[in-house]
């Protein structure tokens, strides 16, 4: 397991020291959220009602934007060949990289969401719910996204392709993420959507590395 | 003793068998669909609420069935490619994707036409419509992934992985989309307590469903034959290029 954590640490250090990637994702998140009121009209009531949905969808798009880099840079400089032939099972390699993506991209995006909530006139009571559902739901985003990143590694125009492959898989996370927020704000019981959201994330943590490793193995031969 | 599927692993055997079967299957599909349409238009009564417009159901419902069956076939083919390394599994998966996508589109299109008079709008974000739309996206993803990878062996394996991920995710997507309330009527044919529609409508529906299934088989067989022929042409072209290249080199020796 030490190899696993070494790999996570390496990816996190690379993300911090190379810079750029996280800033770009956060900047993209900010710009998308800022564009929407311009398109939808500045009606504060409307904005506060649809704010959770906007923040969730923009988060999915921003995370998607950075997914292409999960395996790409390692593929280009040859480290992926070393990792493929190394002692660590490829399933754990993909899990480590997806985990590093979650920590380095999804969590910062989730933490930025309340700040953007101010722009959308989101009620203050909703902030803990928003961040909580995002933290719980985003492992699915990173781990299912790793499948898309692995599948499109050697494909032409991979960046656009990832969106088409992965966004339909995010539908359950999106639906239950929004359902959990509205349950926390409304009279409904919050436990069912939150538990299902957790289950989807846990399922994605199993499915994602397996499928991504199979895809990488096929391409690295 | 070879099993049937093992014998089919030889593309020559498959081509011979499918050439003999195809006219019969296609003819059978045409006959069943013609009979089903006769039942649908002349035997089934018009709906007491919606009148004649409800007859669009006889295209809409079977299309949706075939749309789901098509994705299941792709997933089974993907499984066959990975587990049994069956040489025709990939041909089958590749051939089924556009046909399944076409039936999915047909289900969405006819549903939209039916929705306008019945619900007053072409499109609603109802659970069943949404999950069929997402099924359509999954089909598009399969086609797009395959078309953007040049190496065919690689493309077939990666598409198979995507198809298997899709079949795992589909029930979850379906469940999550069903979470909200639904405007669409629940399934009235597949129920434990038996179908809740009258036999004068159920019979034509099932007949056309069977006709669409046979039609799908016919189109799938034809598409598989085309794909095998396309691969043979490609192999011949490559052999031709190699031969020409060796002739250019030969005089220098």
mmCIF file of C-alpha atoms in Angstrom, chain A residues 144 147 150-152 154-157 161 164-165 168-173 175-176 179 192-193 196 200 207 211-212 214-216 218-219 221, chain B residues 82 130 134 137-138 140-142 144-150 153-154 157-159 161-162 164-166 168-169 172-173 175-177 179-180:
data_model
loop_
_atom_site.group_PDB
_atom_site.id
_atom_site.type_symbol
_atom_site.label_atom_id
_atom_site.label_comp_id
_atom_site.label_asym_id
_atom_site.label_seq_id
_atom_site.Cartn_x
_atom_site.Cartn_y
_atom_site.Cartn_z
ATOM 1 C CA UNK A 144 -15.953 7.580 -13.150
ATOM 2 C CA UNK A 147 -12.670 5.715 -16.981
ATOM 3 C CA UNK A 150 -8.290 6.148 -19.717
ATOM 4 C CA UNK A 151 -10.562 5.269 -22.644
ATOM 5 C CA UNK A 152 -9.696 8.401 -24.605
ATOM 6 C CA UNK A 154 -4.872 7.543 -27.397
ATOM 7 C CA UNK A 155 -8.031 8.737 -29.153
ATOM 8 C CA UNK A 156 -8.124 11.673 -31.498
ATOM 9 C CA UNK A 157 -9.877 14.783 -30.095
ATOM 10 C CA UNK A 161 -14.932 12.787 -26.416
ATOM 11 C CA UNK A 164 -19.744 12.665 -24.351
ATOM 12 C CA UNK A 165 -18.633 9.439 -22.652
ATOM 13 C CA UNK A 168 -24.242 10.537 -18.994
ATOM 14 C CA UNK A 169 -22.572 8.536 -16.204
ATOM 15 C CA UNK A 170 -22.767 11.594 -13.921
ATOM 16 C CA UNK A 171 -26.565 11.715 -14.124
ATOM 17 C CA UNK A 172 -27.213 9.749 -10.874
ATOM 18 C CA UNK A 173 -24.712 11.857 -8.911
ATOM 19 C CA UNK A 175 -29.842 13.995 -9.481
ATOM 20 C CA UNK A 176 -29.162 12.787 -5.949
ATOM 21 C CA UNK A 179 -32.191 15.929 -4.237
ATOM 22 C CA UNK A 192 -32.316 8.530 1.571
ATOM 23 C CA UNK A 193 -30.798 10.798 -1.116
ATOM 24 C CA UNK A 196 -27.796 6.817 -2.213
ATOM 25 C CA UNK A 200 -23.023 5.843 -5.940
ATOM 26 C CA UNK A 207 -15.941 0.403 -10.844
ATOM 27 C CA UNK A 211 -12.482 -0.196 -15.921
ATOM 28 C CA UNK A 212 -9.751 2.444 -16.226
ATOM 29 C CA UNK A 214 -8.560 -2.464 -18.217
ATOM 30 C CA UNK A 215 -8.578 0.415 -20.693
ATOM 31 C CA UNK A 216 -4.973 1.384 -19.908
ATOM 32 C CA UNK A 218 -5.285 -2.505 -23.582
ATOM 33 C CA UNK A 219 -3.533 0.621 -24.774
ATOM 34 C CA UNK A 221 0.526 -3.259 -24.775
ATOM 35 C CA UNK B 82 -13.391 -10.197 -23.283
ATOM 36 C CA UNK B 130 -34.995 11.061 -19.788
ATOM 37 C CA UNK B 134 -29.515 8.934 -21.796
ATOM 38 C CA UNK B 137 -26.276 9.291 -25.386
ATOM 39 C CA UNK B 138 -24.637 6.009 -24.352
ATOM 40 C CA UNK B 140 -23.599 7.920 -29.297
ATOM 41 C CA UNK B 141 -20.657 7.556 -26.908
ATOM 42 C CA UNK B 142 -19.983 4.025 -28.164
ATOM 43 C CA UNK B 144 -17.984 8.251 -31.159
ATOM 44 C CA UNK B 145 -15.308 6.377 -29.187
ATOM 45 C CA UNK B 146 -14.965 3.750 -31.899
ATOM 46 C CA UNK B 147 -14.734 6.298 -34.677
ATOM 47 C CA UNK B 148 -12.017 8.330 -32.975
ATOM 48 C CA UNK B 149 -9.513 5.495 -32.498
ATOM 49 C CA UNK B 150 -7.608 4.468 -35.602
ATOM 50 C CA UNK B 153 -8.367 -3.905 -32.403
ATOM 51 C CA UNK B 154 -7.776 -1.236 -29.802
ATOM 52 C CA UNK B 157 -11.573 -3.466 -26.854
ATOM 53 C CA UNK B 158 -12.013 0.065 -25.525
ATOM 54 C CA UNK B 159 -15.562 0.235 -26.868
ATOM 55 C CA UNK B 161 -15.055 -1.678 -21.831
ATOM 56 C CA UNK B 162 -17.305 1.340 -22.300
ATOM 57 C CA UNK B 164 -19.733 -2.946 -19.984
ATOM 58 C CA UNK B 165 -19.409 0.202 -17.844
ATOM 59 C CA UNK B 166 -22.601 1.436 -19.493
ATOM 60 C CA UNK B 168 -23.458 -1.505 -15.052
ATOM 61 C CA UNK B 169 -24.454 2.153 -14.854
ATOM 62 C CA UNK B 172 -28.443 3.109 -11.574
ATOM 63 C CA UNK B 173 -29.213 5.867 -14.068
ATOM 64 C CA UNK B 175 -33.300 4.248 -10.872
ATOM 65 C CA UNK B 176 -32.058 7.774 -10.239
ATOM 66 C CA UNK B 177 -34.156 9.214 -13.043
ATOM 67 C CA UNK B 179 -36.638 9.022 -8.316
ATOM 68 C CA UNK B 180 -38.790 11.991 -9.241
#
